Coordinates of C-alpha atoms and ligand atoms in Angstrom, one line a residue:
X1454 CA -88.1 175.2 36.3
X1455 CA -85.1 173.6 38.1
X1456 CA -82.8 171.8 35.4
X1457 CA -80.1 169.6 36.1
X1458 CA -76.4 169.1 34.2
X1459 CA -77.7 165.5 33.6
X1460 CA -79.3 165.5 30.5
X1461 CA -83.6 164.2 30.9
X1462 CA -85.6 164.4 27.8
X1463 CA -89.1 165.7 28.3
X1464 CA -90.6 162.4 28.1
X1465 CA -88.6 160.5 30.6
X1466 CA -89.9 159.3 33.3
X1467 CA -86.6 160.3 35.8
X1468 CA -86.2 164.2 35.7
X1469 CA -84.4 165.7 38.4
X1470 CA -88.3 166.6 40.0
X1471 CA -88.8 162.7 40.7
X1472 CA -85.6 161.1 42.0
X1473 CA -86.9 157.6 42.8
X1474 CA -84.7 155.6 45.2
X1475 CA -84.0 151.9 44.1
X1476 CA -81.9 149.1 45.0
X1477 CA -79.4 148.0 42.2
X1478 CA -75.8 146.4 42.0
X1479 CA -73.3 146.5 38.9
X1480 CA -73.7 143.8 36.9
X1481 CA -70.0 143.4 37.9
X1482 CA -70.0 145.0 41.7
X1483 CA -72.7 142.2 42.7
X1484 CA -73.0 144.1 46.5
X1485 CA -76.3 146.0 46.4
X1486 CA -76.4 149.5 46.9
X1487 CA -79.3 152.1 47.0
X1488 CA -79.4 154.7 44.5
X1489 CA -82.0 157.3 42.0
X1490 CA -82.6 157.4 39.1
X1491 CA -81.9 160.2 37.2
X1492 CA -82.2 160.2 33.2
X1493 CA -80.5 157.1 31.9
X1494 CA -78.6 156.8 34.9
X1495 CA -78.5 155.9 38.6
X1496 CA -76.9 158.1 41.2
X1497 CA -75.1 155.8 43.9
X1498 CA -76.1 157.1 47.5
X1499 CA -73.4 154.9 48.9
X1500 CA -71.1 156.7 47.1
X1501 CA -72.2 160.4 47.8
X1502 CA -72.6 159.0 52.0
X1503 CA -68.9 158.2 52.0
X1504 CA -67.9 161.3 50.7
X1505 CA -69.7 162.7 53.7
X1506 CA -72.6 164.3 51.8
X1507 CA -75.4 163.4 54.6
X1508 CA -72.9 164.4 57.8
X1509 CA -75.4 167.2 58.3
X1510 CA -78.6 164.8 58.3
X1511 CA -77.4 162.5 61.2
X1512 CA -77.1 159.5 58.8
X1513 CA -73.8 160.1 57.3
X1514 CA -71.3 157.4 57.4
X1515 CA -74.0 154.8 59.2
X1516 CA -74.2 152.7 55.9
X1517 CA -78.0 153.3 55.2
X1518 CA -77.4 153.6 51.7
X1519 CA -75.2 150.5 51.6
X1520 CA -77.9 147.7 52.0
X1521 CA -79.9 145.3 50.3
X1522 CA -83.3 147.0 51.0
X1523 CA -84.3 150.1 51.7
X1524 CA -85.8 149.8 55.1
X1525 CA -82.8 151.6 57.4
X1526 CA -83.1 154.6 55.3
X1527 CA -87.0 154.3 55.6
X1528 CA -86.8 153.9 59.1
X1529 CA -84.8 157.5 59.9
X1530 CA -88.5 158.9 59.3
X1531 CA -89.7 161.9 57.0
X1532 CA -87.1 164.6 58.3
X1533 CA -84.4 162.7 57.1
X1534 CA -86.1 161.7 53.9
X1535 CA -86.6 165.2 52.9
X1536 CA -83.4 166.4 53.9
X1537 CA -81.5 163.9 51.4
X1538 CA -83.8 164.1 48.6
X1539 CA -83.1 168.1 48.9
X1540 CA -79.4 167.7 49.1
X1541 CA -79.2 165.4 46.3
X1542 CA -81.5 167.5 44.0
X1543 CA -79.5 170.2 44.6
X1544 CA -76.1 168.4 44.1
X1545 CA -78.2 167.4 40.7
X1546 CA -78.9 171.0 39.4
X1547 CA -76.8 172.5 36.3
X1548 CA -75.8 175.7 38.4
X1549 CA -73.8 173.5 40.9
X1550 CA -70.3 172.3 40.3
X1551 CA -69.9 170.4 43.3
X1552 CA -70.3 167.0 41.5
X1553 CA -70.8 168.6 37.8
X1554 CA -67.4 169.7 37.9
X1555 CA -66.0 166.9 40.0
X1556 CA -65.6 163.9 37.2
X1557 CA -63.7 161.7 39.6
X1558 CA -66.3 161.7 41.9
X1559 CA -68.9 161.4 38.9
X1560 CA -67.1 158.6 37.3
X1561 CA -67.8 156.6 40.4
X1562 CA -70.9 157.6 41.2
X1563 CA -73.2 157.8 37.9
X1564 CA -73.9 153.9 36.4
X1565 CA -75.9 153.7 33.4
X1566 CA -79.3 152.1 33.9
X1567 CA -78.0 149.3 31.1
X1568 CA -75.0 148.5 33.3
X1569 CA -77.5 147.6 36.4
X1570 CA -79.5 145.0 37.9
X1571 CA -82.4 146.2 40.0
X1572 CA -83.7 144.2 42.9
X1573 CA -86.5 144.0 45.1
X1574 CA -87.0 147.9 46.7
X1575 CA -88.2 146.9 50.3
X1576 CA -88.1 144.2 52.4
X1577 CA -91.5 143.9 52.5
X1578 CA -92.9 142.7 55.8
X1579 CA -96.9 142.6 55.4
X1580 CA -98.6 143.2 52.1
X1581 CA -102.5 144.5 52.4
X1582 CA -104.7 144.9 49.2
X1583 CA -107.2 147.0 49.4
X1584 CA -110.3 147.4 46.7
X1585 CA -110.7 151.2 46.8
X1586 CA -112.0 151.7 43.4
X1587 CA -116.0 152.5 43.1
X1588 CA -115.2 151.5 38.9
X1589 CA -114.0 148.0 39.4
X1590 CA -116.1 147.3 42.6
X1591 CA -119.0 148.0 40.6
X1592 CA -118.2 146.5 37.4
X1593 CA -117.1 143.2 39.4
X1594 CA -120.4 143.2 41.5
X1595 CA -122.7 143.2 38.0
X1596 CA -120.8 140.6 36.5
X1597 CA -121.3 138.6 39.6
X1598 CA -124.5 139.9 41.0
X1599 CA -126.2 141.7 38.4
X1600 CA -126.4 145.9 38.2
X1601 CA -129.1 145.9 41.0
X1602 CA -126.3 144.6 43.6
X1603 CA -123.5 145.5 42.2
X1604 CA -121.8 147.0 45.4
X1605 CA -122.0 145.3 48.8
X1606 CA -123.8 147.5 51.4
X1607 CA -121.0 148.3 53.3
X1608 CA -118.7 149.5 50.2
X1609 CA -119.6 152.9 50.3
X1610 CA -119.0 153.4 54.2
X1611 CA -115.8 151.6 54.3
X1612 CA -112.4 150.8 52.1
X1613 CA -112.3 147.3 52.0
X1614 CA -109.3 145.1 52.2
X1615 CA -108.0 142.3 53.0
X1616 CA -104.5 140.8 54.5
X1617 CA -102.1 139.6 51.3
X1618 CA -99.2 137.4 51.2
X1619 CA -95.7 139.5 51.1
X1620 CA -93.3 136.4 50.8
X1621 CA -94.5 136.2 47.1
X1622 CA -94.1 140.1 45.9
X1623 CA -91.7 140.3 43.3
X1624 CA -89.5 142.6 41.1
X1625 CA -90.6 143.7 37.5
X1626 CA -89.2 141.3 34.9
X1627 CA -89.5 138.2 37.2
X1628 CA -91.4 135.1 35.3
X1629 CA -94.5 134.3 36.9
X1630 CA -95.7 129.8 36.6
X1631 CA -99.2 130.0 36.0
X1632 CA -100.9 128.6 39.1
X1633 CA -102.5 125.3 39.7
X1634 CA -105.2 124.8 42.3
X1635 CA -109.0 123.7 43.0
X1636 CA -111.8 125.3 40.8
X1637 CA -115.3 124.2 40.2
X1638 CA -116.4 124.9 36.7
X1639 CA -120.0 126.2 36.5
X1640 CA -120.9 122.7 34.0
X1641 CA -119.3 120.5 36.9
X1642 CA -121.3 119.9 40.0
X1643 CA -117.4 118.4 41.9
X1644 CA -114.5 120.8 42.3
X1645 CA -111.4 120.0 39.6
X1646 CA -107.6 120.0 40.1
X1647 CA -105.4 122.0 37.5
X1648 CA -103.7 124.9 36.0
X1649 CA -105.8 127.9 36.1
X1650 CA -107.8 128.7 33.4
X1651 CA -108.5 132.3 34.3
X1652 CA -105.5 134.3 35.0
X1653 CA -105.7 137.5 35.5
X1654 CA -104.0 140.7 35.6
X1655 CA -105.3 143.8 38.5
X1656 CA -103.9 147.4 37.4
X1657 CA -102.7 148.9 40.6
X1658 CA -100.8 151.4 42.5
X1659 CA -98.9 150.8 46.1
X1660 CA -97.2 152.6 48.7
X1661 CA -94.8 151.9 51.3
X1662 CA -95.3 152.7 55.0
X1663 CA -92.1 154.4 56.2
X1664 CA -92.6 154.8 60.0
X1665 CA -95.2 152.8 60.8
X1666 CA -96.9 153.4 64.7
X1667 CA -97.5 151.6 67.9
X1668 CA -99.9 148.4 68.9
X1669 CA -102.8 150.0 69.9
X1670 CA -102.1 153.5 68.9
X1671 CA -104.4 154.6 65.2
X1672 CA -103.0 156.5 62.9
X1673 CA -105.6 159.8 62.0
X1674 CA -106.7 160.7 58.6
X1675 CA -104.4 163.8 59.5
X1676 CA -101.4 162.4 60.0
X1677 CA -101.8 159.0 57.4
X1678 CA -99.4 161.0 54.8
X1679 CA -96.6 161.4 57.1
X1680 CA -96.2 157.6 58.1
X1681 CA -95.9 156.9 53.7
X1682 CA -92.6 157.2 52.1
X1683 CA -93.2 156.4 48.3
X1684 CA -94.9 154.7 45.7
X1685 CA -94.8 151.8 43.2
X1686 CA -96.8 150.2 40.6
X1687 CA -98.4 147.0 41.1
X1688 CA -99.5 143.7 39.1
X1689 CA -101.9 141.8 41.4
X1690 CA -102.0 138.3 40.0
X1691 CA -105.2 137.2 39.9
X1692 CA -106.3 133.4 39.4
X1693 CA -110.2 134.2 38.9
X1694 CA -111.2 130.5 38.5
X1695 CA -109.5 129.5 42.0
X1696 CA -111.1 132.9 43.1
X1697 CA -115.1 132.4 42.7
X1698 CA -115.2 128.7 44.2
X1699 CA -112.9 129.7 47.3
X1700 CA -113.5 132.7 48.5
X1701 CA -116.3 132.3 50.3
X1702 CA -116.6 133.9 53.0
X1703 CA -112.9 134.4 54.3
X1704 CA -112.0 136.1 51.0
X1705 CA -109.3 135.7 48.2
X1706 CA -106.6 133.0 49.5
X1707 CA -104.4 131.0 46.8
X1708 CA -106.0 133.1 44.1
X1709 CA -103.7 135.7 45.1
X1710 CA -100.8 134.5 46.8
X1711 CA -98.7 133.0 43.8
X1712 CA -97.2 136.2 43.0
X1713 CA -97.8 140.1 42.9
X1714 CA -95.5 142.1 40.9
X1715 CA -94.0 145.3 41.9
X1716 CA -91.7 148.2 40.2
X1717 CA -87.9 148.4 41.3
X1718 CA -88.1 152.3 41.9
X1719 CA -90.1 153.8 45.2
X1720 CA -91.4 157.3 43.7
X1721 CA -91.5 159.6 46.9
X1722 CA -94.2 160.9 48.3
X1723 CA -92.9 164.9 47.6
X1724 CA -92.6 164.2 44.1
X1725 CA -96.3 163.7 43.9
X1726 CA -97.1 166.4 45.4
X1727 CA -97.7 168.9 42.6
X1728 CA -100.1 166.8 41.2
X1729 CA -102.6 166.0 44.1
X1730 CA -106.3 166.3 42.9
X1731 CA -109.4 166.3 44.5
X1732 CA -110.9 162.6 44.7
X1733 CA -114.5 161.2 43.7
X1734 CA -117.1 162.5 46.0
X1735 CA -118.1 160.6 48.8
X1736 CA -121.6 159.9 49.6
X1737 CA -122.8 159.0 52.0
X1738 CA -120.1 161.3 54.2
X1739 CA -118.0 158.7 55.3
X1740 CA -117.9 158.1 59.4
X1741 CA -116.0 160.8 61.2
X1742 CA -112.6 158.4 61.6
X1743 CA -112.3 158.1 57.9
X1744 CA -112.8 162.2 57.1
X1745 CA -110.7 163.6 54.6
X1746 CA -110.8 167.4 53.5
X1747 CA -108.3 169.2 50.5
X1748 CA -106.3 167.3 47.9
X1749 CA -106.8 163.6 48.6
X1750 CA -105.7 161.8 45.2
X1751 CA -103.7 162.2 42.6
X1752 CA -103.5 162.7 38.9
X1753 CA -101.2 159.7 38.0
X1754 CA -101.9 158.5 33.8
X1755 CA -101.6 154.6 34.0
X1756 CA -101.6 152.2 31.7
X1757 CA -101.4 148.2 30.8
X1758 CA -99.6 146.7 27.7
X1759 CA -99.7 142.6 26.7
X1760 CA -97.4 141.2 24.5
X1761 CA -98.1 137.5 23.2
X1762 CA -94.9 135.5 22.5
X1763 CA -95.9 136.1 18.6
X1764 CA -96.3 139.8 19.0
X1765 CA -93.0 142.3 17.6
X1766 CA -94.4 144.6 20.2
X1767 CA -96.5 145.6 22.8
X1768 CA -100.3 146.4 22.6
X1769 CA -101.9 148.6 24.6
X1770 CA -105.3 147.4 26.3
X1771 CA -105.6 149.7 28.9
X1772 CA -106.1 153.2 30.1
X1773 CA -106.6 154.3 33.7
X1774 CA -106.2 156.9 36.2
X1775 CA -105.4 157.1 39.9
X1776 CA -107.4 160.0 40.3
X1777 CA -110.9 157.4 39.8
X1778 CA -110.2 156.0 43.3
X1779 CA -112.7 156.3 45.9
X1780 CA -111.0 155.8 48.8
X1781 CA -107.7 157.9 49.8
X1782 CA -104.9 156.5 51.1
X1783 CA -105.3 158.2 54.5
X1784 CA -108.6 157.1 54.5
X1785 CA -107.3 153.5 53.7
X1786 CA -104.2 154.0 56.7
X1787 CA -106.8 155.5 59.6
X1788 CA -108.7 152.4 58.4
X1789 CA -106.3 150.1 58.5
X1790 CA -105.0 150.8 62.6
X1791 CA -108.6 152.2 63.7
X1792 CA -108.5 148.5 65.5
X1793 CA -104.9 149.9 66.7
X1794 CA -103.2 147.6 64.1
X1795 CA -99.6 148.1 64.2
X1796 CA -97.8 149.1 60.7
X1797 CA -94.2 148.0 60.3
X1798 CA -91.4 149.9 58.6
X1799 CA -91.6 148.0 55.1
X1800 CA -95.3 147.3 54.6
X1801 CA -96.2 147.4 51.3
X1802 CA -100.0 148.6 50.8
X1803 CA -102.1 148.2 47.4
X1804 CA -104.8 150.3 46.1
X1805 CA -106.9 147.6 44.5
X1806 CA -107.4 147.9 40.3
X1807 CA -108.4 151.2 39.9
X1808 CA -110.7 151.5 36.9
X1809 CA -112.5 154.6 35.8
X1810 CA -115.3 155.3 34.1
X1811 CA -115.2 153.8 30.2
X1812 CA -114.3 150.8 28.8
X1813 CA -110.9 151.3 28.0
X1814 CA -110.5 153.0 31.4
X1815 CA -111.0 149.2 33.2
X1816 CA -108.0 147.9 35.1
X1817 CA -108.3 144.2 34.6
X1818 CA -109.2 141.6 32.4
X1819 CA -112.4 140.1 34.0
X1820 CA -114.0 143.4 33.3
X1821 CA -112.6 144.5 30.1
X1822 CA -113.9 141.3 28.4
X1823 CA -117.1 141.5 30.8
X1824 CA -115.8 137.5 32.8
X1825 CA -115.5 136.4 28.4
X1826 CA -118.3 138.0 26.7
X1827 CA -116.5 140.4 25.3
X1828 CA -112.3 139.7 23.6
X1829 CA -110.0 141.6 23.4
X1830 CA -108.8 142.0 19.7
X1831 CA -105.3 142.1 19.5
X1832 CA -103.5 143.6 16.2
X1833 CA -101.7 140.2 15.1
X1834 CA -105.6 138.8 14.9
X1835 CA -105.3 137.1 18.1
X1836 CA -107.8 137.4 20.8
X1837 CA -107.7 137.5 24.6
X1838 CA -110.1 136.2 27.3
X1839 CA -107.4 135.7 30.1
X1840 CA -103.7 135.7 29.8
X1841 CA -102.2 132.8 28.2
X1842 CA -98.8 131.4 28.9
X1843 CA -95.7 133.2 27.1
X1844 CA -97.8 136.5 27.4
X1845 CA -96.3 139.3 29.0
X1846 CA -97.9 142.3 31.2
X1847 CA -96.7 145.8 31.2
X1848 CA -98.1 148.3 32.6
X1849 CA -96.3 152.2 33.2
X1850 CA -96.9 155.2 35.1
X1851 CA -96.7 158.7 35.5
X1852 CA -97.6 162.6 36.4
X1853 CA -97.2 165.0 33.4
X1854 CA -95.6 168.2 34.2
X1855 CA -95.3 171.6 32.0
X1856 CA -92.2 169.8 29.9
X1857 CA -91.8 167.1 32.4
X1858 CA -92.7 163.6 34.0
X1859 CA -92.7 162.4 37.0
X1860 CA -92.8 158.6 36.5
X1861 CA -93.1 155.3 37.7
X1862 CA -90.9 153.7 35.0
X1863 CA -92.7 150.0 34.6
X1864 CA -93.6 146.8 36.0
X1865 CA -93.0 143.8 34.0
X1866 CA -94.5 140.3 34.2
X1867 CA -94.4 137.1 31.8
X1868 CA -96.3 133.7 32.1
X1869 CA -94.4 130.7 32.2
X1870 CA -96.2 127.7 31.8
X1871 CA -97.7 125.4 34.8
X1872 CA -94.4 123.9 36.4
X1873 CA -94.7 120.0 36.5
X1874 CA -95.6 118.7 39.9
X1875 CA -94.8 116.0 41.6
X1876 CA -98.2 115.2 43.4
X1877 CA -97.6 112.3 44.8
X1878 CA -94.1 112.7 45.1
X1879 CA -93.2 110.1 43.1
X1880 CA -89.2 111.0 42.8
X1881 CA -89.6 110.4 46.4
X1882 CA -91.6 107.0 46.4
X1883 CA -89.1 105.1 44.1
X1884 CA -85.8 106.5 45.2
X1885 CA -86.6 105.4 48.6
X1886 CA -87.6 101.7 46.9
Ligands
LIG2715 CA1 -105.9 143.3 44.1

């Protein structure tokens, strides 16, 4: 097993096997750089590029590690990418002194994780959200529907999705304002105006298209994996109440575009590749476009955490798996362009909640209290329906090795209350008097 002169305890999620890239600055250096983490630290790529540590890529010295996003790097394409994770792991490993025995050049570039602020990963230029899990699709159609129509027809031949909103995906730790909209309570024959009364939380996992492919031109099943540079965890927001009165029959709109939450570090693809599984199987055989043969999913643990403003610490309330998703990632990228869609350097793609098979195993509140029927008991003696302002999400991430983790770190979330509006802009009305 490689090691490497840094020293990564068996539990943390940045061993010198995962090297996540993220975008941080110093708390005092405020230009943003792009870096990995690697134990308690990050590794400034910056700092490595100037002392000429790409040249042999074809990158060196054009500032792709100097930048606020990661996009440039993303765009030099998979080559590249593995060529400058390998460098870097091996400039990592204990039986190499170039940087282990170079403490000037260590001294600049190691910052402790403490000493950093990490920003958004990606400039993110579409977001799609897809609903690939058989779990959740199911358990939402018999709350809805009843267990006799519990998935849709076309479910099973198709991963459905829709188009999200990427102006509102944020960084972990950002403070979410509970959304206000238009609901129709089921006691109420006329629609209502107000904060949401059924936030929502959706367990998920995305990835980030690297090279993306030409109007008009499909990517394959075959070649979906070569077009994805890395992975995050994601908190898709979910205002249920707004939800069930508008979504008919374009699908979610407002419900979902207050705010998805992402995590700052972009695990890449390679990393994940020791721990591909074989996914659920499909039946029917799905249409010949959508195909898939070999190792499809992955074996990623996942789980969600809420901690009410009263509570010392966090409580865990849910338990989940990638490996329960239905529909691959290929299968959801040859979906996705079949049309000849055009995917853009940046795009940030979501699985949908992936829930598995028991109760604890469900990714989202609506089904792990069954839409209310069944609270959740939390250990201070308060219960939970939906989250309530001052609560806070958590949710982690990772692949277990033999004495080692490949992880996702977290994603963090908190409720603020509903922001006052101004409806009828008031402000306005009597300043202008
Ligand atoms: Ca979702």
């Amino acid at each position: 097993m490689i090691r490497s002169f840094i020293e990564v305890e068996p539990e943390s999620h940045f061993p010198i096997h995962n090297l996540p890239y993220g975008v941080f600055r110093d708390k005092e250096n405020k230009e943003p750089r792009i870096g990995v983490a690697i134990g308690e630290f990050v590794l400034d790529l910056a700092v490595l590029d100037e002392h000429g540590f790409f040249d042999s890529t074809g990158i060196g010295g054009k500032r792709v590690f100097r930048q606020a996003s990661l996009n440039p790097f993303m765009q030099t394409g998979k080559k590249v990418w593995k060529e400058v994770r390998s460098i870097i792991q091996h400039l990592l490993k204990e039986d190499v002194p170039t940087l282990r025995d170079n403490w000037d050049l260590r001294n600049q570039a190691f910052k402790s994780q403490k000493d950093i602020e990490l920003m958004l990963p990606v400039e993110i230029k579409s977001y799609t959200d897809f609903y690939a899990s058989k779990e959740h699709a199911a358990n939402v159609g018999t709350i809805f529907r009843g267990k006799e129509k519990a998935l849709m027809p076309n479910w099973i031949h198709l991963p459905v999705g829709y188009h999200g909103r990427a102006s509102s995906v944020v960084v972990s730790g950002t403070d979410i304002y509970r959304p206000q909209g238009q609901t129709k309570p089921l006691e109420s024959d006329q629609p209502i105006f107000g904060p949401s009364k059924q936030l929502d939380f959706e367990l998920e996992v995305g990835y980030f298209i690297g090279i993306g492919n030409e109007l008009g031109s499909p990517i394959s099943v075959k070649d979906a994996r070569d077009h994805v540079f890395g992975f995050v965890l994601v908190n898709d927001w979910s205002a249920r109440d707004i939800q069930s009165w508008e979504y008919q029959p374009l699908g979610p709109f407002l419900s979902k575009n207050f705010a998805t939450s992402i995590s700052p570090w972009v695990v890449p693809l390679e990393a994940l590749e020791p721990f591909r599984v074989k996914g659920p199987i499909q039946d029917p055989e799905p249409l010949s476009y959508l195909k898939v043969e070999g190792l499809n999913s992955f074996d990623i643990h996942l789980e969600v955490f809420l901690k009410s403003k009263n509570m010392e610490k966090p409580q865990r309330i849910s338990k989940s798996n990638y490996k329960y998703l239905y529909w691959s990632i290929e299968q959801q990228i040859a979906h996705h362009t079949i049309t000849g869609c055009n995917l853009q350097t940046g795009d940030l793609m979501a699985t949908g909640t992936i829930s598995g098979p028991t109760k604890e195993s469900r990714g989202c509140l609506l089904e792990l209290t069954w839409r209310g029927k069944e609270p959740i008991q939390l250990d201070n003696g308060e219960q939970r329906i939906w989250i309530e302002d001052g609560d806070e999400v958590i949710m982690t991430g990772w692949c277990q090795g033999d004495g080692y983790r490949i992880g996702f770190g977290e994603v963090r979330g908190r409720i603020l209350p509903p922001k006052e509006l101004d409806l009828h802009n008031k402000k306005h009305l009597s300043f202008s008097k």
